Amino acid sequence: MLQLLRNKAQSVVIQALILIIALVFIFWGVGTNMTNSRDAAISINNEEISFQEFQKSYEQAIAGYRQQFGDAISDELLKGLGVKQQVINQLTQITLLRQGLNTMGIMVTPVEIQTAIEKMPQFQRESSFNLDAYQAILSANRLTPHKFEGSIGRDLLSEKGVIFINNFATTVRDAEISEIYHRDQETVTVKVVQISPDLFNDKIVVDPQDLAAWFETKKDNYKTEQKIKVQYLSFPYNAQQENITISDEQVLAQYEKDKAAYQIPEKRHAKHILFKTEENSSSEKQTAQLKKAEEILARARYGEDFSTLATTYSEDQSKATGGDLGTFARGRMIKEFDDAVFSMQPNTISDIIKTQFGYHIIKLENILPAVTQPLEEVRATIVTKLQTEQARPATFQMANEAYEGIIAAGSLQAYTKKNTEKTVIPTDFFSRTSPPTDLSHDAKFMDTVFSLKKGELSSLIEDPSGYFILFAEDIQEPAPPKLEAVKEQATKDFKLAKTKEMAKETATALLAKAKGGADLETSAREEKLPTITSGPVRKNSPTPDPALPASLVDQALRLGAKSPFPQEALAVGDDLYILQFVERNLPEISKLDETAKQNYTATLLKQKQDRLLGSWLKHQEKNAKIFTSKNI
């Protein structure tokens, strides 16, 4: 969606909408079918979303997860994430949003659509809209102007609707500001006793019988991976490619066809200085960081060396290289940062740019113009691609004939005995995570291999290098090992388990005595445990107190004079902590400056508007007629 909805990305509902409409190339054409057919994937108030449209959105969602977590993300994990239901919900929400806006009479004019498209950087050449670029990009993405402009119209309609709905939430009361200010700025002081399992290491004596008994209850934790032993025939494409000649004309034609793939977009080389903040940083933190940024910006513009300033003051990892971010294309950085960099001229320094990471000062070093790789640079790649394409049918035919021959012969061994020119490649036992070097490491390929049962012949399996036929000779199922095989690790784990038990017993006893009226510090001293009094700690403090882990600050803030102890010892990793409330200090509202007040007002207003929009969408859904096909 456009910028207004991007600004509301913290709302769960809005995040769902943005996944669908942030990229106009991803999803288009929803709502064009009003036939009320049950052949649709989803029907919302008789407006249909086809299976094709649903599948396109689903594939884009999967691609998004793979981009975020890497291609190694398993199908099982994707299933656990409920991606399919997410997409159903998202498509339903965005359709309801648009329908509701149409009902309210909110419309978008053709002029507004034209203006929005002309401003899109993808279609600009030399800082102005280029019709040829527009048509070429749409064609490359298999979009017609009618469909694309329709998607932009829906995007603009959503923006208008959000503005309209937000106009019903425009004020914040002083009492609301006071409440959030007190919550953010109140501090507590607590006594802290830390009980670490390491303190009990010297008290653990490993008895062989105790270790064996413990291992019996934990042996499934030491199970080996499933392993498989196969024999296989390989039919690589490159065996056929040697006999395939590709002409210069074919190479040139393919180059022209794929020219867009060989375009290297404009890149920019930039450095930056970052003063970190977080979404929930206090107004004081925001103000302090902004002031630092303003001071360093003035020094940079006065002529001080930018790299030196970055090394000295930046709070980003790039400080080690003078703030250097290297070269990058548009879209690689967060939007606010990206927009700033791609609007700058070389050797200039930006104003202060605010992003979700904090305050940035950017220096643009230089611009690398967009170029198209010349034919000679990509000739070898094109030749290989064409050879592979031409080799695929012949390779498939060879592999298929071999497969039919194996079926006719009754077994792989019988087939190769008759066809001695075929070489069966045997493997030793291997796991999914450590396949043989000559076998494909592709995740889907491995899924197929490990789906075989002992004595089972696979069908033809294709991977980027060719075709394979595999026979599962033997399988080793996951099994718990004998204790002797993992004794060293099991002994370490046993000792840790016992020390954790002792730490838990000690912490529980100490807390019980303190709750019963005993002095915590005295009781801790008897166990040779120190008691440390924290400084005043508050929510989201930029400087964590060394006595209190940051993850326990919220727990500490819940304590008070009437409830000075937590219900039980608090865990951070393997360590346990006992806290005792000492005192609480509330901030004076008179110390809230105007800048901080404005920040609080903006935060509260955004929360109100998000809740209002979310409630409106829920109301639309409650009153809608929604049908979801069982075939999705």
XYZ file of C-alpha atoms in Angstrom:
632
model
C 0.000 0.000 0.000
C 1.127 3.590 -0.256
C 2.986 5.495 2.432
C 0.096 6.092 4.800
C -0.412 2.398 5.366
C 3.326 1.795 5.536
C 3.391 4.152 8.494
C 0.839 1.926 10.201
C 2.822 -1.270 9.801
C 2.828 -1.999 13.546
C -0.878 -2.852 13.410
C -1.429 -6.586 12.935
C -4.356 -5.916 10.638
C -2.452 -3.397 8.571
C 0.580 -5.701 8.345
C -1.701 -8.290 6.832
C -2.972 -5.804 4.274
C 0.479 -4.550 3.388
C 1.684 -8.065 2.544
C -0.793 -8.086 -0.294
C -0.797 -4.538 -1.617
C 2.667 -3.144 -0.925
C 4.026 -4.368 -4.261
C 1.686 -3.585 -7.092
C 3.271 -6.198 -9.347
C 2.455 -9.019 -6.980
C -1.308 -9.004 -6.903
C -3.860 -7.575 -9.295
C -7.284 -8.190 -10.669
C -9.184 -9.026 -7.459
C -12.852 -8.204 -7.640
C -13.398 -8.442 -11.380
C -15.672 -11.490 -11.214
C -19.152 -11.063 -9.777
C -20.778 -14.290 -10.979
C -21.278 -15.798 -7.505
C -19.781 -19.086 -8.712
C -18.659 -21.645 -6.158
C -15.729 -22.331 -8.477
C -13.936 -19.359 -6.909
C -11.251 -19.759 -4.252
C -12.829 -17.064 -2.080
C -16.063 -15.107 -2.428
C -16.617 -11.926 -0.408
C -20.082 -10.428 -0.762
C -20.378 -12.166 -4.166
C -17.062 -10.706 -5.335
C -14.772 -13.537 -6.295
C -11.074 -14.223 -6.001
C -10.083 -16.929 -8.452
C -7.874 -19.914 -7.700
C -5.266 -18.410 -10.009
C -5.237 -15.159 -8.058
C -5.108 -17.007 -4.746
C -2.240 -19.215 -5.937
C -0.294 -16.187 -7.155
C -0.618 -14.509 -3.764
C 0.226 -17.734 -1.947
C 3.393 -18.235 -3.997
C 4.422 -14.642 -3.338
C 3.901 -15.150 0.398
C 6.051 -18.298 0.335
C 8.717 -16.437 -1.643
C 8.645 -13.682 0.963
C 9.297 -16.143 3.780
C 12.094 -17.799 1.823
C 13.665 -14.408 1.157
C 13.431 -13.553 4.854
C 14.624 -16.866 6.290
C 16.582 -18.330 3.386
C 15.798 -21.149 0.960
C 16.587 -23.657 3.704
C 13.241 -23.014 5.410
C 11.419 -26.338 5.424
C 7.969 -27.095 4.056
C 7.063 -28.340 7.536
C 7.907 -24.971 9.069
C 5.984 -23.148 6.353
C 2.990 -25.347 7.112
C 3.336 -24.541 10.800
C 3.292 -20.831 9.998
C -0.164 -21.232 8.477
C 0.752 -19.362 5.298
C -2.334 -20.541 3.437
C -4.700 -19.196 6.076
C -2.679 -15.976 6.264
C -3.201 -15.415 2.545
C -6.925 -16.195 2.808
C -7.261 -13.674 5.627
C -5.212 -11.056 3.798
C -7.134 -11.311 0.536
C -10.409 -11.180 2.434
C -9.340 -8.111 4.430
C -8.161 -6.119 1.432
C -11.336 -6.899 -0.509
C -13.509 -5.873 2.448
C -11.500 -2.677 2.785
C -12.085 -1.742 -0.840
C -15.766 -2.696 -0.748
C -16.342 -0.608 2.362
C -14.671 2.410 0.810
C -16.804 2.101 -2.311
C -19.909 2.016 -0.110
C -18.777 5.243 1.579
C -18.512 6.893 -1.824
C -14.748 7.309 -1.687
C -13.445 7.271 -5.248
C -10.229 7.749 -7.199
C -10.125 9.742 -10.427
C -8.165 8.767 -13.566
C -6.034 11.895 -13.116
C -4.986 10.743 -9.633
C -4.019 7.336 -11.006
C -2.020 8.917 -13.836
C -0.197 11.259 -11.458
C 0.720 8.408 -9.095
C 2.114 6.275 -11.922
C 4.127 9.144 -13.400
C 5.832 9.625 -10.019
C 6.926 5.984 -9.728
C 10.725 5.765 -10.032
C 10.498 2.441 -11.900
C 9.033 4.270 -14.881
C 11.281 7.321 -14.823
C 14.246 7.968 -17.036
C 16.309 11.097 -16.430
C 13.943 12.198 -13.652
C 10.771 12.148 -15.758
C 8.116 9.633 -16.729
C 9.060 7.499 -19.738
C 6.223 5.827 -21.634
C 8.523 3.280 -23.299
C 9.884 2.175 -19.917
C 6.346 1.954 -18.566
C 5.166 -0.269 -21.389
C 8.305 -2.431 -21.317
C 8.092 -3.090 -17.577
C 4.404 -3.933 -17.737
C 5.034 -6.274 -20.649
C 7.886 -8.002 -18.814
C 5.545 -8.597 -15.868
C 2.691 -9.774 -18.120
C 0.493 -6.861 -17.131
C -1.721 -4.758 -19.337
C -2.013 -1.030 -18.618
C -5.694 -1.576 -17.784
C -4.946 -4.170 -15.118
C -1.970 -2.310 -13.688
C -3.761 1.016 -13.529
C -6.663 -0.765 -11.871
C -4.319 -2.037 -9.162
C -2.943 1.473 -8.635
C -6.486 2.794 -8.398
C -7.260 0.278 -5.666
C -4.072 1.282 -3.865
C -4.983 4.962 -3.957
C -8.531 4.160 -2.927
C -7.234 2.379 0.167
C -5.052 5.357 1.042
C -7.977 7.735 0.747
C -10.128 5.473 2.865
C -7.554 5.217 5.633
C -7.253 9.007 5.727
C -11.035 9.277 5.908
C -11.294 6.776 8.776
C -8.366 8.328 10.640
C -10.139 11.680 10.654
C -12.440 10.223 13.305
C -9.468 9.925 15.697
C -7.576 13.219 15.817
C -7.240 14.191 19.486
C -5.297 12.985 22.509
C -6.199 14.056 26.059
C -3.587 15.315 28.527
C -4.577 12.532 30.924
C -3.630 9.948 28.297
C -0.250 11.589 27.798
C 0.312 11.706 31.552
C -0.522 8.017 31.887
C 1.896 6.859 29.205
C 4.584 9.266 30.453
C 4.358 7.837 33.972
C 4.426 4.308 32.631
C 7.514 5.002 30.529
C 9.464 7.024 33.079
C 8.679 5.447 36.467
C 11.664 3.700 38.069
C 12.067 0.991 40.681
C 15.008 -0.081 42.777
C 15.293 -3.765 43.689
C 17.608 -6.113 45.534
C 18.908 -8.892 43.298
C 20.209 -12.350 44.204
C 21.564 -14.405 41.307
C 21.774 -18.201 41.621
C 23.810 -19.811 38.838
C 24.092 -23.591 38.310
C 27.844 -23.082 37.878
C 28.087 -22.405 41.623
C 27.237 -26.041 42.306
C 29.647 -27.751 39.897
C 32.026 -28.789 42.679
C 29.187 -30.455 44.572
C 28.287 -32.861 41.759
C 29.738 -36.365 41.825
C 28.769 -38.454 38.809
C 27.695 -41.900 39.935
C 27.659 -44.345 36.976
C 24.330 -45.836 38.057
C 22.736 -42.407 38.429
C 24.077 -41.393 35.015
C 22.705 -44.559 33.403
C 19.298 -44.096 35.018
C 19.162 -40.447 33.933
C 20.242 -41.332 30.391
C 17.386 -43.832 30.082
C 14.921 -40.982 30.574
C 16.737 -38.658 28.147
C 18.095 -41.001 25.477
C 15.619 -39.836 22.826
C 17.385 -36.460 22.932
C 20.463 -38.175 21.485
C 18.751 -39.926 18.579
C 20.767 -40.194 15.403
C 19.524 -38.727 12.123
C 17.723 -40.980 9.675
C 20.204 -42.290 7.110
C 19.738 -43.936 3.748
C 21.961 -45.979 1.470
C 21.124 -45.819 -2.238
C 22.229 -46.945 -5.654
C 21.495 -44.609 -8.513
C 21.771 -43.904 -12.207
C 22.597 -40.376 -13.287
C 21.606 -38.722 -16.565
C 23.308 -35.308 -16.603
C 22.422 -32.700 -19.179
C 26.073 -31.924 -19.811
C 26.574 -35.402 -21.265
C 24.347 -34.315 -24.153
C 25.457 -30.699 -24.316
C 28.812 -31.561 -25.870
C 27.019 -32.631 -29.040
C 24.857 -29.512 -29.255
C 26.086 -26.526 -31.237
C 24.558 -23.140 -30.563
C 24.802 -20.582 -33.356
C 25.584 -16.911 -32.901
C 22.104 -16.117 -34.168
C 20.532 -18.267 -31.443
C 22.681 -16.620 -28.785
C 21.761 -13.148 -30.024
C 18.048 -13.978 -30.164
C 18.096 -15.344 -26.609
C 20.072 -12.327 -25.427
C 17.464 -9.970 -26.861
C 14.664 -12.051 -25.351
C 16.255 -12.070 -21.874
C 17.784 -8.609 -22.071
C 15.875 -7.402 -19.032
C 17.589 -10.104 -16.970
C 20.984 -8.703 -17.913
C 20.181 -5.172 -16.846
C 22.190 -4.043 -13.850
C 20.162 -1.322 -12.116
C 21.617 1.959 -11.001
C 23.604 1.561 -7.798
C 24.767 4.108 -5.295
C 27.722 4.126 -2.942
C 26.905 5.650 0.422
C 28.194 6.047 3.960
C 26.121 6.810 7.023
C 26.238 7.658 10.701
C 23.491 6.119 12.827
C 22.169 7.183 16.219
C 19.997 4.262 17.291
C 16.454 4.416 18.599
C 13.713 1.820 18.804
C 9.973 1.901 18.223
C 9.329 1.986 21.963
C 12.224 4.272 22.901
C 11.283 6.976 25.372
C 10.813 10.529 24.191
C 13.926 11.521 26.155
C 15.952 8.908 24.309
C 14.554 10.093 20.970
C 15.300 13.713 21.798
C 18.823 12.978 23.037
C 19.685 10.949 19.941
C 18.266 13.610 17.633
C 20.358 16.257 19.367
C 23.508 14.152 18.882
C 22.658 13.715 15.214
C 22.164 17.453 14.749
C 25.548 18.182 16.328
C 27.391 15.654 14.159
C 25.551 16.804 11.024
C 26.750 20.350 11.643
C 30.338 19.133 12.038
C 30.131 17.021 8.870
C 28.798 19.925 6.829
C 31.422 22.201 8.298
C 34.057 19.989 6.704
C 35.123 17.344 9.217
C 36.002 13.991 7.683
C 32.800 11.949 7.401
C 34.511 8.573 7.829
C 36.235 9.722 10.999
C 32.961 11.011 12.421
C 31.283 7.698 11.577
C 34.045 5.683 13.218
C 33.828 7.806 16.358
C 30.095 8.369 16.794
C 28.049 5.923 14.706
C 26.135 3.206 16.561
C 25.984 0.915 13.548
C 28.331 -1.992 12.761
C 29.512 -0.082 9.701
C 31.426 2.272 12.008
C 34.327 -0.183 11.689
C 34.636 0.849 8.023
C 33.944 4.531 8.477
C 30.203 4.101 7.954
C 30.714 2.619 4.489
C 27.659 0.702 3.254
C 29.151 -0.191 -0.113
C 27.093 0.012 -3.295
C 23.456 -0.999 -3.481
C 20.486 -0.767 -5.822
C 17.163 0.859 -5.066
C 14.994 -1.276 -2.825
C 17.815 -2.835 -0.813
C 17.468 -0.443 2.126
C 14.498 0.592 4.238
C 12.226 2.957 2.321
C 13.019 6.241 4.106
C 16.751 5.600 3.770
C 16.360 4.442 0.171
C 14.360 7.507 -0.832
C 16.971 9.811 0.656
C 19.957 8.110 -0.997
C 18.341 8.022 -4.435
C 17.432 11.698 -4.307
C 20.970 12.880 -3.487
C 23.842 14.069 -5.652
C 27.395 12.707 -5.267
C 29.543 14.194 -2.490
C 26.548 15.665 -0.665
C 25.379 15.079 2.892
C 21.723 14.500 3.671
C 19.518 16.065 6.278
C 18.786 13.851 9.276
C 16.748 10.852 8.111
C 14.491 9.056 10.617
C 13.863 5.323 10.169
C 12.795 2.521 12.469
C 16.480 2.073 13.333
C 17.074 5.647 14.456
C 18.518 8.868 13.056
C 20.806 8.661 10.018
C 23.207 11.107 8.426
C 24.038 9.973 4.893
C 26.856 10.890 2.561
C 26.519 9.858 -1.080
C 29.930 8.967 -2.478
C 29.072 8.272 -6.110
C 26.503 6.913 -8.544
C 26.971 3.849 -10.728
C 24.561 4.299 -13.674
C 22.285 1.492 -14.791
C 23.886 -0.630 -17.493
C 23.031 -3.667 -19.559
C 25.675 -6.400 -19.546
C 27.106 -6.709 -23.058
C 26.484 -9.888 -24.984
C 30.070 -11.110 -24.670
C 29.905 -11.021 -20.866
C 26.912 -13.332 -20.770
C 27.527 -15.388 -23.925
C 28.764 -18.458 -22.018
C 25.741 -18.354 -19.704
C 23.370 -18.134 -22.660
C 25.096 -20.975 -24.511
C 24.851 -23.222 -21.437
C 21.201 -22.320 -20.979
C 20.343 -23.088 -24.604
C 22.348 -26.304 -24.558
C 20.550 -27.414 -21.403
C 17.159 -26.612 -22.907
C 17.996 -28.566 -26.046
C 19.555 -31.413 -24.070
C 16.565 -31.801 -21.744
C 14.274 -33.765 -24.135
C 17.031 -36.200 -25.165
C 18.180 -36.590 -21.569
C 14.632 -37.229 -20.425
C 14.155 -39.811 -23.167
C 17.316 -41.656 -22.116
C 16.321 -41.576 -18.451
C 12.760 -42.671 -19.211
C 13.928 -45.562 -21.405
C 16.223 -46.679 -18.601
C 13.385 -46.444 -16.092
C 11.080 -48.524 -18.301
C 13.936 -50.993 -18.784
C 14.384 -51.335 -15.024
C 10.662 -51.982 -14.570
C 10.716 -54.572 -17.362
C 13.840 -56.271 -15.976
C 12.365 -56.412 -12.498
C 15.158 -54.606 -10.666
C 17.966 -52.105 -11.065
C 20.546 -54.874 -10.696
C 18.928 -57.018 -13.395
C 18.744 -54.030 -15.748
C 22.397 -53.063 -15.357
C 23.443 -56.691 -15.758
C 21.870 -56.641 -19.228
C 23.014 -53.083 -19.985
C 26.627 -53.096 -18.918
C 27.240 -49.625 -20.339
C 25.063 -48.233 -17.546
C 27.019 -47.468 -14.389
C 25.246 -47.795 -11.070
C 26.711 -45.478 -8.459
C 26.481 -46.813 -4.889
C 26.597 -44.662 -1.772
C 27.342 -45.320 1.846
C 24.748 -44.375 4.461
C 24.155 -40.624 4.495
C 21.822 -38.230 6.276
C 19.673 -35.488 4.828
C 22.151 -32.862 6.043
C 25.264 -34.561 4.639
C 24.519 -36.092 1.220
C 27.307 -37.397 -1.044
C 29.147 -34.780 -3.062
C 27.959 -36.107 -6.434
C 24.315 -36.224 -5.405
C 22.076 -33.174 -5.545
C 21.896 -31.181 -2.302
C 18.616 -29.550 -3.332
C 16.075 -29.648 -0.473
C 13.224 -30.944 -2.653
C 15.518 -33.595 -4.120
C 16.420 -34.756 -0.610
C 12.735 -34.789 0.357
C 12.100 -37.246 -2.473
C 15.108 -39.394 -1.576
C 14.133 -39.662 2.094
C 10.521 -40.460 1.216
C 11.669 -43.791 -0.271
C 11.145 -47.004 1.667
C 13.741 -49.749 1.865
C 13.802 -51.681 -1.416
C 11.820 -48.987 -3.260
C 12.734 -47.597 -6.675
C 12.172 -43.904 -7.241
C 10.502 -42.438 -10.286
C 12.509 -40.038 -12.455
C 13.827 -37.227 -10.280
C 14.916 -34.006 -11.960
C 17.252 -31.431 -10.527
C 19.101 -28.544 -12.243
C 21.866 -30.879 -13.432
C 19.745 -33.636 -14.970
C 17.700 -36.723 -14.090
C 18.262 -39.455 -11.500
C 16.828 -42.894 -10.765
C 17.471 -44.088 -7.221
C 17.051 -47.411 -5.442
C 16.837 -47.367 -1.643
C 19.159 -50.216 -0.686
C 18.860 -49.767 3.074
C 17.616 -47.317 5.689
C 18.825 -46.603 9.195
C 15.963 -45.177 11.214
C 16.671 -42.621 13.943
C 17.522 -44.494 17.120
C 18.847 -43.635 20.573
C 22.509 -44.596 20.874
C 24.143 -46.611 23.624
C 25.347 -44.526 26.533
C 28.980 -45.337 25.782
C 28.657 -43.793 22.310
C 27.708 -40.385 23.721
C 29.066 -40.684 27.243
C 31.128 -37.481 27.181
C 28.225 -35.265 26.097
C 25.731 -37.151 28.261
C 27.939 -36.651 31.313
C 28.101 -32.898 30.677
C 24.338 -32.753 30.263
C 23.794 -34.841 33.407
C 25.979 -32.542 35.495
C 24.214 -29.461 34.130
C 20.817 -30.982 34.916
C 21.882 -31.737 38.481
C 23.371 -28.280 39.061
C 20.178 -26.711 37.705
C 18.166 -28.812 40.142
C 20.347 -27.629 43.026
C 20.078 -24.009 41.887
C 16.278 -24.325 41.701
C 16.091 -25.876 45.187
C 18.291 -23.135 46.628
C 16.346 -20.335 44.924
C 12.981 -21.753 45.998
C 14.118 -22.074 49.611
C 15.573 -18.550 49.685
C 12.423 -17.012 48.247
C 10.222 -18.901 50.707
C 12.301 -17.691 53.669
C 12.191 -14.084 52.423
C 8.427 -14.226 51.932
C 8.176 -15.639 55.443
C 9.851 -12.567 56.887
C 13.544 -13.485 56.878
C 16.011 -10.900 55.629
C 16.883 -11.763 52.015
C 20.419 -10.443 52.200
C 21.197 -12.419 55.377
C 19.713 -15.633 53.996
C 21.637 -15.231 50.749
C 24.881 -14.653 52.647
C 24.366 -17.961 54.452
C 24.354 -19.632 51.025
C 27.476 -17.647 50.057
C 25.442 -15.660 47.540
C 25.899 -11.896 47.147
C 22.964 -9.472 47.161
C 23.214 -6.483 44.839
C 20.964 -3.431 44.935
C 20.156 -2.126 41.489
C 20.097 1.486 40.513
C 16.732 2.961 39.521
C 15.626 0.947 36.490
C 12.867 1.851 34.075
C 11.151 0.457 31.048
C 13.233 0.556 27.846
C 16.209 2.132 29.576
C 18.942 2.809 26.995
C 21.579 1.763 29.546
C 20.734 -1.573 31.236
C 21.562 -1.865 34.920
C 24.445 -4.349 35.406
C 22.688 -5.861 38.438
C 19.465 -6.670 36.601
C 19.131 -8.447 33.228
C 17.088 -6.392 30.775
C 14.551 -9.216 30.413
C 13.637 -8.861 34.113
C 12.927 -5.120 34.099
C 9.210 -5.614 33.413
C 9.035 -8.116 36.274
C 10.762 -5.633 38.578
C 8.305 -2.876 37.629
C 5.397 -5.103 38.681
C 6.724 -5.314 42.248
C 5.616 -2.940 44.980
C 5.385 -2.451 48.718
C 2.432 -4.841 48.986
C 3.996 -7.474 46.700
C 7.763 -7.080 47.128
C 8.702 -10.501 45.688
C 7.851 -12.313 42.451
C 5.734 -15.458 42.735
C 8.735 -17.639 41.935
C 12.417 -17.358 41.108
C 12.880 -15.788 37.664
C 14.905 -17.565 34.990
C 17.318 -15.950 32.547
C 19.030 -18.691 30.600
C 20.157 -21.264 33.159
C 20.464 -18.691 35.947
C 17.750 -17.909 38.504
C 17.068 -14.538 40.115
C 15.260 -13.470 43.268
C 14.116 -9.835 43.340
C 12.954 -7.757 46.289
C 11.250 -4.396 45.857
C 13.034 -1.449 47.526
C 11.373 1.724 46.235
C 9.496 3.310 43.333
C 9.914 6.838 41.931
C 7.307 8.507 39.707
C 8.318 11.231 37.237
C 7.046 14.783 37.543
C 4.759 15.664 34.657
C 6.132 19.211 34.791
C 9.431 17.872 33.431
C 7.791 16.691 30.218
C 9.092 19.075 27.543
C 7.151 20.094 24.449
C 9.117 17.861 22.052
C 8.537 14.797 24.216
C 4.865 15.703 24.559
C 4.526 15.905 20.780
C 6.171 12.481 20.431
C 3.764 10.965 22.958
C 0.838 12.628 21.213
C 1.901 11.190 17.859
C 2.339 7.705 19.351
C -1.053 7.723 21.064
C -2.785 9.135 18.005
C -1.285 6.421 15.819
C -2.453 3.744 18.259
C -5.984 5.170 18.270
C -6.116 5.320 14.481
C -4.802 1.767 14.145
C -7.418 0.490 16.591
C -10.157 2.400 14.799
C -9.191 1.021 11.395
C -8.860 -2.490 12.814
C -12.288 -2.285 14.449
C -13.833 -0.993 11.243
C -12.365 -3.896 9.277
C -13.617 -6.406 11.856
C -17.088 -4.884 11.577
C -16.958 -5.226 7.791
C -15.946 -8.865 8.102
C -18.642 -9.633 10.682
C -21.362 -8.377 8.351
C -19.947 -9.855 5.150
C -20.939 -13.015 3.299
C -17.671 -14.883 2.921
C -17.192 -18.244 1.229
C -13.871 -20.105 1.103
C -13.524 -23.132 -1.151
C -12.590 -26.441 0.467
C -10.272 -27.020 -2.497
C -7.790 -24.333 -1.465
